[in-house]
XYZ file of C-alpha atoms in Angstrom:
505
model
C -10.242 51.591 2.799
C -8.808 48.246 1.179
C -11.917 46.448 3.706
C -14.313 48.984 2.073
C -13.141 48.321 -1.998
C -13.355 44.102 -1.305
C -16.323 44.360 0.714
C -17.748 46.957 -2.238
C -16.954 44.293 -5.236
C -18.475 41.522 -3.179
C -21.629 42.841 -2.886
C -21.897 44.851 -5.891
C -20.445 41.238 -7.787
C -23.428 39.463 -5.617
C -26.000 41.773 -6.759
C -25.078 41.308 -10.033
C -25.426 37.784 -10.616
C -28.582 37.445 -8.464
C -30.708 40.561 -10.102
C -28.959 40.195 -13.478
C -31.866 39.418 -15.565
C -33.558 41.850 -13.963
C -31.145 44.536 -14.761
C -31.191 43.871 -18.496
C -35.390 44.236 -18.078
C -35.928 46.933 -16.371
C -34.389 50.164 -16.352
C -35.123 51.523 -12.855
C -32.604 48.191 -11.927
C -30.179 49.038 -14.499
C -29.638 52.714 -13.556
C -29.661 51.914 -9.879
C -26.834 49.305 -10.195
C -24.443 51.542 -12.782
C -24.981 53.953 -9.730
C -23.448 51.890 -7.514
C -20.784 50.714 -10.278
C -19.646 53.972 -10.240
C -19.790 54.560 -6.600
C -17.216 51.478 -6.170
C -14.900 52.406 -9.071
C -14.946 55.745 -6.518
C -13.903 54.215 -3.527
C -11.597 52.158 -5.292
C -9.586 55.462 -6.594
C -9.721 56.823 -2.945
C -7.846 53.370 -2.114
C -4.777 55.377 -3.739
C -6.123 59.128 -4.094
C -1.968 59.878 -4.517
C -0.873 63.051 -6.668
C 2.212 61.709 -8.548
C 5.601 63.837 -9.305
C 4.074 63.787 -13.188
C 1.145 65.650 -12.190
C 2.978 68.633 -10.067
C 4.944 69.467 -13.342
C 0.982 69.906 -15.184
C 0.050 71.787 -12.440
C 2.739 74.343 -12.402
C 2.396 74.777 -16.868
C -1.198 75.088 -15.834
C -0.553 77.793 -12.925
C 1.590 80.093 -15.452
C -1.346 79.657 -18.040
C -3.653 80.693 -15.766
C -2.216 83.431 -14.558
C -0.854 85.063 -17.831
C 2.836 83.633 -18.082
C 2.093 80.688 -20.941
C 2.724 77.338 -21.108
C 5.988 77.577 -19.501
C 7.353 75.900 -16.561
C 9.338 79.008 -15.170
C 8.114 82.560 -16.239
C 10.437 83.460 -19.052
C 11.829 80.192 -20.182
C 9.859 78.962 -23.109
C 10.651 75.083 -22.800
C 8.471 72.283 -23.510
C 8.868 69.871 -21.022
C 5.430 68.032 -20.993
C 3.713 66.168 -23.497
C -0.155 67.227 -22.400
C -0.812 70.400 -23.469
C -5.482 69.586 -23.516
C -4.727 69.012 -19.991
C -2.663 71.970 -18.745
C -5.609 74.142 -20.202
C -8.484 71.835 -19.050
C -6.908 72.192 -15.080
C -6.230 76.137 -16.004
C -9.447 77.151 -17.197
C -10.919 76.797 -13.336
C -8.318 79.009 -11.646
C -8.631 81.320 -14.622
C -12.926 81.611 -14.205
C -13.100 81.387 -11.015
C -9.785 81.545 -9.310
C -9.781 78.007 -8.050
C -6.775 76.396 -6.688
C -5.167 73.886 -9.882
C -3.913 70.906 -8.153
C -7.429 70.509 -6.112
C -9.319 71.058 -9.648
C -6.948 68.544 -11.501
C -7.529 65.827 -8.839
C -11.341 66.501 -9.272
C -11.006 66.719 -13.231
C -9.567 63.414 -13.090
C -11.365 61.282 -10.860
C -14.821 62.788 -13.181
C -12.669 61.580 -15.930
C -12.161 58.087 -14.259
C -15.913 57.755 -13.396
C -16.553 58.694 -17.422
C -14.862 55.688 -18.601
C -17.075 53.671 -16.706
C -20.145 55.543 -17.833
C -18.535 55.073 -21.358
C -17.643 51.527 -21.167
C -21.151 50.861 -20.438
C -22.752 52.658 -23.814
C -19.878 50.835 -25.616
C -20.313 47.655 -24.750
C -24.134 47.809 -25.473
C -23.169 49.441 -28.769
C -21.572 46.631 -29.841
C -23.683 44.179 -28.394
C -26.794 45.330 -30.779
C -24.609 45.189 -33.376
C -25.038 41.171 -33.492
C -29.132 41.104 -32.823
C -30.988 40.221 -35.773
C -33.285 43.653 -36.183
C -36.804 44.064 -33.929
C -34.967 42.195 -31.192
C -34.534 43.979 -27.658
C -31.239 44.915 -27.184
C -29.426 42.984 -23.867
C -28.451 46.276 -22.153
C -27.522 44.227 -19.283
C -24.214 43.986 -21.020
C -22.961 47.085 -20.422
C -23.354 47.015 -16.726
C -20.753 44.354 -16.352
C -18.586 46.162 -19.030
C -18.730 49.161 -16.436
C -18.046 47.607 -13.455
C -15.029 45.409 -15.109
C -13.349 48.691 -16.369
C -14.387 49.970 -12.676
C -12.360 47.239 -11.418
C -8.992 48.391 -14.044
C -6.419 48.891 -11.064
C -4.517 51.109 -13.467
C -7.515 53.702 -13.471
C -8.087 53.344 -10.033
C -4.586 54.592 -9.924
C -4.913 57.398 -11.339
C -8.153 58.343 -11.179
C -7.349 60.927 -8.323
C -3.969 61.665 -9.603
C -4.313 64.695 -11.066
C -2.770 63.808 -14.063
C -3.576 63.527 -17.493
C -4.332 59.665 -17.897
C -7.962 59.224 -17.056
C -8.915 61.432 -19.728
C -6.808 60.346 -22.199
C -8.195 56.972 -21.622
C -11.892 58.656 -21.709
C -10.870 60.310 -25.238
C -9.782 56.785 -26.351
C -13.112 54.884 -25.587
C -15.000 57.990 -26.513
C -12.782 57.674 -29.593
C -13.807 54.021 -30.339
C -17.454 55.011 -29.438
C -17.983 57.461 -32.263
C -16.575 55.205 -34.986
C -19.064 52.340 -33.651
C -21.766 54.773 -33.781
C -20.639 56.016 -37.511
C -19.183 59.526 -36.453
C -15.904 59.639 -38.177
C -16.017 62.900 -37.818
C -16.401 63.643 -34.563
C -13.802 60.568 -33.944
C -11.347 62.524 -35.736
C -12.076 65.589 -34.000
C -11.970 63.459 -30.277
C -8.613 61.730 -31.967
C -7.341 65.575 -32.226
C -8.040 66.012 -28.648
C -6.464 62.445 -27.429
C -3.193 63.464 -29.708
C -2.912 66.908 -27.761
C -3.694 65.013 -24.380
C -0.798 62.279 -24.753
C 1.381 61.112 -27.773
C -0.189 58.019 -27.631
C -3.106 59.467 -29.460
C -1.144 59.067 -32.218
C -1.682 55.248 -32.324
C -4.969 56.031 -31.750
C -5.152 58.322 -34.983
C -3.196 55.308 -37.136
C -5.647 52.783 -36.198
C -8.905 54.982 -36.695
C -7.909 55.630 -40.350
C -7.320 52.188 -40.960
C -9.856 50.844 -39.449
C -12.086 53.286 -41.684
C -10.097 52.503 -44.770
C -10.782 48.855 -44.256
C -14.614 49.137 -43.456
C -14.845 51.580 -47.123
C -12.581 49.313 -48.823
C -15.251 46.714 -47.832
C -18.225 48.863 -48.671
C -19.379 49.135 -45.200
C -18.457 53.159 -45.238
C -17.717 54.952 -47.935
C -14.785 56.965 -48.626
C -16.271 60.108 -47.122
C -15.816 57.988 -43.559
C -12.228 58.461 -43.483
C -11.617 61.490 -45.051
C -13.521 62.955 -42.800
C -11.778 61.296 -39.989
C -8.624 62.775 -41.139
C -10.567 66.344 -41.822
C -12.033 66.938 -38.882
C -8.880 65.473 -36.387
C -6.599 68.616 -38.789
C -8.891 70.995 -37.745
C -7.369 71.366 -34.725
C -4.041 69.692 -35.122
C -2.968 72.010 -37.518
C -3.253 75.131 -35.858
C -2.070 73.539 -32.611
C 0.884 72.275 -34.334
C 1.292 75.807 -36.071
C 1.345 77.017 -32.585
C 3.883 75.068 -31.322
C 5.995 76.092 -34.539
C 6.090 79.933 -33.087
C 6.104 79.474 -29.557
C 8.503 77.105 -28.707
C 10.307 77.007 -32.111
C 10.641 73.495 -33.168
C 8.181 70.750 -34.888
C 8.333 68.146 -32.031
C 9.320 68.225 -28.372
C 12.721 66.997 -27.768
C 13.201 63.177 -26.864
C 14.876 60.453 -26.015
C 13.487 56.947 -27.387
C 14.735 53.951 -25.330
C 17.430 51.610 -26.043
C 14.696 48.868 -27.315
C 11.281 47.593 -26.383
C 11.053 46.750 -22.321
C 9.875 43.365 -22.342
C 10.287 43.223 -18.506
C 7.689 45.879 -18.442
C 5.215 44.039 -20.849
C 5.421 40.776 -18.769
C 4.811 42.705 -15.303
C 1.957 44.440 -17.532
C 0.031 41.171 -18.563
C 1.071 39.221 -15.276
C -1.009 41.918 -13.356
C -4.303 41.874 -15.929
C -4.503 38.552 -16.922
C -8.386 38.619 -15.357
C -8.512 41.657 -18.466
C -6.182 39.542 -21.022
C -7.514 35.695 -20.832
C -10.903 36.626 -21.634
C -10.368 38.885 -24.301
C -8.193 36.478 -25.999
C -10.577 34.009 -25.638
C -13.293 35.836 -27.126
C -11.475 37.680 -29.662
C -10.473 33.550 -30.720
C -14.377 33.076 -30.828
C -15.489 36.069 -32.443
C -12.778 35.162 -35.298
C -13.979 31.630 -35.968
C -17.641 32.537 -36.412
C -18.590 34.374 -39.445
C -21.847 36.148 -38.908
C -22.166 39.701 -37.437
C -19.399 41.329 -39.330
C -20.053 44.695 -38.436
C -20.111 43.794 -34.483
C -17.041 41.708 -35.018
C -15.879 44.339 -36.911
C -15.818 46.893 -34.005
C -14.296 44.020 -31.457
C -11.251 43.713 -33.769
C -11.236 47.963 -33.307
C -11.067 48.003 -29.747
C -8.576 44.844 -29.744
C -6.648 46.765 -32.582
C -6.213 49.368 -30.176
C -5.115 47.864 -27.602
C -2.249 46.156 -29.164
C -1.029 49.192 -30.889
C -1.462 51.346 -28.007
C 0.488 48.879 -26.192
C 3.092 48.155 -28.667
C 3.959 52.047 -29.021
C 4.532 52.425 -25.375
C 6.484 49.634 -25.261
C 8.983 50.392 -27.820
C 8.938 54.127 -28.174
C 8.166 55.258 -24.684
C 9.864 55.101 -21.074
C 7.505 55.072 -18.432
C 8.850 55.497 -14.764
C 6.010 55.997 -13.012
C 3.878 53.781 -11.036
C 1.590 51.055 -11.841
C 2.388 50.563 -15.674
C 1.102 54.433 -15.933
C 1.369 54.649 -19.934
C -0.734 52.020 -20.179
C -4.127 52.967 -18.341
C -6.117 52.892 -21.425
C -5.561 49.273 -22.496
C -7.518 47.356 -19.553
C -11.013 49.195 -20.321
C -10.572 48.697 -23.895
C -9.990 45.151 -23.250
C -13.300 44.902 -20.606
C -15.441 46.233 -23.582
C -14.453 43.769 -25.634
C -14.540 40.766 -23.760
C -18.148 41.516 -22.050
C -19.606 42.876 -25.719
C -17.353 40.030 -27.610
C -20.387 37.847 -25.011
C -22.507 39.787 -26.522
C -21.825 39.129 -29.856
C -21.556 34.882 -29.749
C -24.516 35.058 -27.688
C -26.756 37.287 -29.150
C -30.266 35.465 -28.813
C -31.600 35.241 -25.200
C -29.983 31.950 -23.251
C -30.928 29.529 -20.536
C -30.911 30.500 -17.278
C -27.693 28.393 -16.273
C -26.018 30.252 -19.365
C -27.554 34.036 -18.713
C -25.297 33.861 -15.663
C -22.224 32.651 -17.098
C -21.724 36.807 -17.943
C -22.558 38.354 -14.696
C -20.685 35.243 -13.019
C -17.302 35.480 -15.112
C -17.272 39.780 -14.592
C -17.737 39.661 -10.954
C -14.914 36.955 -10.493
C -12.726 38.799 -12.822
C -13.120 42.485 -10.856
C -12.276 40.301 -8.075
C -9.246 39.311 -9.694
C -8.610 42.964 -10.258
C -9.263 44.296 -6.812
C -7.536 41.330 -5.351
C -4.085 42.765 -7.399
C -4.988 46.089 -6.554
C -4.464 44.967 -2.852
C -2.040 42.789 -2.889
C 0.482 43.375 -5.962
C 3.830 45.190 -5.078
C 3.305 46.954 -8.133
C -0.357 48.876 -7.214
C -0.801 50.124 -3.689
C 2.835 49.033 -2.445
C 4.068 51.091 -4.772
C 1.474 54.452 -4.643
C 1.784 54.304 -1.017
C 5.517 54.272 -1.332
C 5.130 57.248 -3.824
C 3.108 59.112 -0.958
C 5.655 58.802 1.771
C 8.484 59.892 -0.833
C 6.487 62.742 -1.763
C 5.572 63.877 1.707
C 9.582 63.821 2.414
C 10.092 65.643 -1.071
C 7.927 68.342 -0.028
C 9.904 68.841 3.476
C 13.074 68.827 1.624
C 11.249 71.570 -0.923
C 9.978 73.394 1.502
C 13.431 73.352 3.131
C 15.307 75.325 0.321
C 12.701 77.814 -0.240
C 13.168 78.931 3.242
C 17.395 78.615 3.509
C 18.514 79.111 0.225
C 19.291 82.315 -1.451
C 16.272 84.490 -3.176
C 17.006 83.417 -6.753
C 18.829 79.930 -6.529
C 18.413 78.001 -9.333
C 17.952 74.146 -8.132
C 18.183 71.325 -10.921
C 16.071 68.658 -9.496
C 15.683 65.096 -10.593
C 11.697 65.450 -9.209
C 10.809 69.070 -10.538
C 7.491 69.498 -10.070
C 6.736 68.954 -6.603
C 9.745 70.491 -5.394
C 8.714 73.467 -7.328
C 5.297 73.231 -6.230
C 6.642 74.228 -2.219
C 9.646 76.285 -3.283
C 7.320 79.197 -5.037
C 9.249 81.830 -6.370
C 11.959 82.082 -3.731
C 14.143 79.830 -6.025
C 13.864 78.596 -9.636
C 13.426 74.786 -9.889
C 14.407 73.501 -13.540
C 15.320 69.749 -14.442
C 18.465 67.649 -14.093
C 20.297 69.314 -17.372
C 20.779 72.593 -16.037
C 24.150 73.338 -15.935
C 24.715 76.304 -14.286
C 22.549 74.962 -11.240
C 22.999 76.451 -7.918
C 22.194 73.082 -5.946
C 21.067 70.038 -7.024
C 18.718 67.282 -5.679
C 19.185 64.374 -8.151
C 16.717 61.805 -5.999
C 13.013 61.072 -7.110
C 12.645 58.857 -4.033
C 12.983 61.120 -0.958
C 15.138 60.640 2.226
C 18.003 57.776 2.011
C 18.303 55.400 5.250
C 21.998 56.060 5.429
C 24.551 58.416 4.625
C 25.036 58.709 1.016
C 28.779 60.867 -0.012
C 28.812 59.439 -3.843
C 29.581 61.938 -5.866
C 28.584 60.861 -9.231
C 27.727 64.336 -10.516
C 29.822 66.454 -12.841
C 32.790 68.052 -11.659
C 31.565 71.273 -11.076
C 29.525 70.299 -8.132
C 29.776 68.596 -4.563
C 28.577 66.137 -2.399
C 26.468 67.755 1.031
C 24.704 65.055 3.447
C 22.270 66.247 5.932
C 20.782 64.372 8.568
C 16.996 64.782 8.974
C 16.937 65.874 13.042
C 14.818 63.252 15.015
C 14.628 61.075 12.399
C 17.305 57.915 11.199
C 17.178 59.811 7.354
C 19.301 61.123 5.322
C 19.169 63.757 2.180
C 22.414 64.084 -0.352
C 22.574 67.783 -2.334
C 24.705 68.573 -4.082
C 25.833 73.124 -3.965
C 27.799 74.365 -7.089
C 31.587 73.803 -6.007
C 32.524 78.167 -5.880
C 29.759 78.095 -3.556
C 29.344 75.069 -1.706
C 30.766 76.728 1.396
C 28.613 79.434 1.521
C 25.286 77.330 0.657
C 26.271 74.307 3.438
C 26.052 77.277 6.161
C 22.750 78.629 4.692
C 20.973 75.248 4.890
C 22.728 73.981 7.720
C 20.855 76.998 9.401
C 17.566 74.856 9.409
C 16.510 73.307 12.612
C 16.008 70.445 10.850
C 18.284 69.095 8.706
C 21.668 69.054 10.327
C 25.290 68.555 7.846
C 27.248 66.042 8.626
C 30.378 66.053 6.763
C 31.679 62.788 4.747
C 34.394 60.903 5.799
């Protein structure tokens, strides 16, 4: 698959430069070469095609919506626990029409998602791009084909794209978001803003810098005052009753939380290391567009999408924790940043070029989604990382698996990876997270197997420390039974034929 993705980008980048004044004359060309845009931004999603521990939590909410039992993680227990809530019901309404399976609708829900931001990116960046033409000139739609395959090239939603998670569209509401205001919609932005805020709580930075954004363009008569008040209007439409909701089911304003000790720089720097081919250039342009006074409202809508990029970014950073692979939180940013660098082009460029400069654009986005795929490959970070993910999850699911079939009808495990351990264990046992504390077993690891023997027992007092040796194998799995029990649970899973105990020393 990685020989397929490079060997995609090089000729789709080829085609590109050769044929690019071609694709911004003639239609046929421009449709046929988005096709194929799209087509690589699909194989490069089925380089990782990995469900993620995030994603089996949505998909059992979603299950239990589906099939009657609410928005609840176990039937009964009205907890909040995720932080999607558009999503659990987009992935439930399939299984509820027509009794598809969640998990293999979620992972098609997404990657459509993933292929939208492309499809957006490319209306976007043209968008803009007209913005700066003096009127009765021909638009340069040529523009938004390398905005689409730049954002195709965005390892992050590549990532995710087949993840079944949330992410891809959340990052679709945001451009779709950005769109709309462009286009004068403030309406349906705040109704799209609505949707982003009950996707991920990101899409409250979104909301923030929409209003302003609208404030500023009416305080400078280029809306009037209608622009954000209807913003505001139409995203309460549906955040108010959502929110009133919330109030009676679950019984509190806000989920509960825990914000991090202080912004995690580390994280930032690994971020922009990784998409400097998305960073460099929009800096640069955003730079240009700022020194040069003329197309204010194009200019205008750069500064948006670069407005929500840093915001987007800057809320992660300091009020989020994000565990997950592949700088997951941040998904959104590296299409928002394609836009504007390839429409930002657009803008200081808007009257037709030489030849030698008419390829400077087609030139710079091929070499830069090469930059992309080339960290998609080869950065520990991207596909070191997922493919780690997939072998952990694989040896999750054994070890899930494992006590549904050993343990007692009714055991409650606390596990420190919930979701996909409850996705094997059904209802034979009751799988809640790490702060239960009346817990019949718990399995603290997010990682899988161990390569040695593992007796720590850092856990409270009222459990202990089991180590099992995974037969025919050199691995190792730590659990850890409620002490009045531990006997009796030790002989239930020692039972298995393949996971042996081995006491500690």
């Amino acid at each position: 698959m990685i020989y397929a993705v490079v060997g995609g980008w090089l000729v789709l980048g080829a085609l590109v430069v050769v044929a690019w004044r071609r694709i911004g004359q003639d239609q046929r060309w421009r449709v046929g070469v988005l096709l194929l845009v799209l087509a690589f931004s699909l194989l490069h999603q089925l380089l990782f095609a990995t469900v993620t521990e995030d994603a089996y939590v949505s998909f059992r909410y979603a299950q239990n919506i589906a099939d009657g039992n609410g928005p609840v993680f176990n039937t009964g227990d009205r907890s909040e626990t995720y932080a999607n809530f558009l999503w659990l019901v987009v992935i439930a309404l399939p299984r509820g029409a027509f009794g598809a399976e969640v998990p293999t609708s979620a992972v098609v829900l997404s990657g459509v998602a993933a292929l939208g931001c492309v499809l957006v990116a490319y209306f976007l960046a043209n968008r803009i791009a007209a913005l700066a033409l003096p009127e009765g000139v021909e638009p340069r739609r040529a523009v938004g084909v390398a905005a689409a395959l730049l954002t195709a090239g965005a390892n992050g939603l590549a990532v995710y794209g087949l993840s079944g998670t949330e992410l891809p569209m959340f990052a679709l509401l945001v451009l779709c978001v950005a769109y709309a205001l462009v286009a004068r919609r403030p309406l349906v932005a705040g109704v799209l803003v609505a949707s982003a805020v009950m996707t991920r709580p990101e899409g409250l930075a979104l909301a923030v810098v929409g209003a302003g954004w609208l404030v500023f363009a009416a305080a400078r008569g280029r809306h009037t005052w209608w622009a954000p008040a209807g913003f505001v209007l139409g995203a309460l439409v549906f955040l108010v009753p959502w929110t009133a909701w919330r109030l009676t089911y679950y019984d509190h304003f806000t989920p509960e939380v825990v914000l991090p000790l202080g912004p995690d720089w580390p994280y930032l720097g690994g971020f922009a290391l990784a998409h400097l081919g998305f960073l460099v250039p929009a800096v640069v342009v955003a730079g240009l567009v700022a020194a040069r006074g003329r197309a204010v409202e194009a200019r205008s809508a750069l500064w948006l999408l670069l407005a929500l990029a840093v915001v987007h970014t800057g809320f992660v950073v300091f009020f989020e924790e994000d565990p997950g692979l592949s700088w997951r939180l941040l998904v959104p940013v590296p299409p928002l940043l394609a836009v504007a660098a390839v429409a930002g082009s657009g803008v200081l460029t808007p009257m037709p070029r030489p030849r030698a400069a008419s390829r400077a654009v087609p030139a710079a986005t091929a070499a830069l989604t090469g930059v992309a795929v080339t960290v998609s490959v080869l950065s520990p970070e991207v596909l070191e990382r997922v493919e780690a993910w997939h072998t952990q999850g694989a040896q999750l699911a054994e070890v899930g698996d494992w006590l549904a079939h050993y343990l007692p009808r009714g055991s409650v495990v606390s596990a420190g990876a919930p979701g996909l351990l409850a996705s094997r264990a059904g209802s034979q046992v009751l799988v809640v997270g790490l702060d239960a504390e009346r817990s019949t077993l718990a399995v603290p690891g997010r990682s899988g197997y161990a390569q040695r023997q593992d007796c720590a027992d850092d856990l409270p007092a009222w459990y202990r420390v089991a180590t099992f040796h995974r037969t025919g194998t050199p691995f190792w799995i730590s659990v850890y039974p409620r002490a009045e029990d531990a006997s009796r649970l030790v002989d239930d899973l020692d039972r298995a034929p393949d996971f042996h105990y081995v006491s500690c020393p």
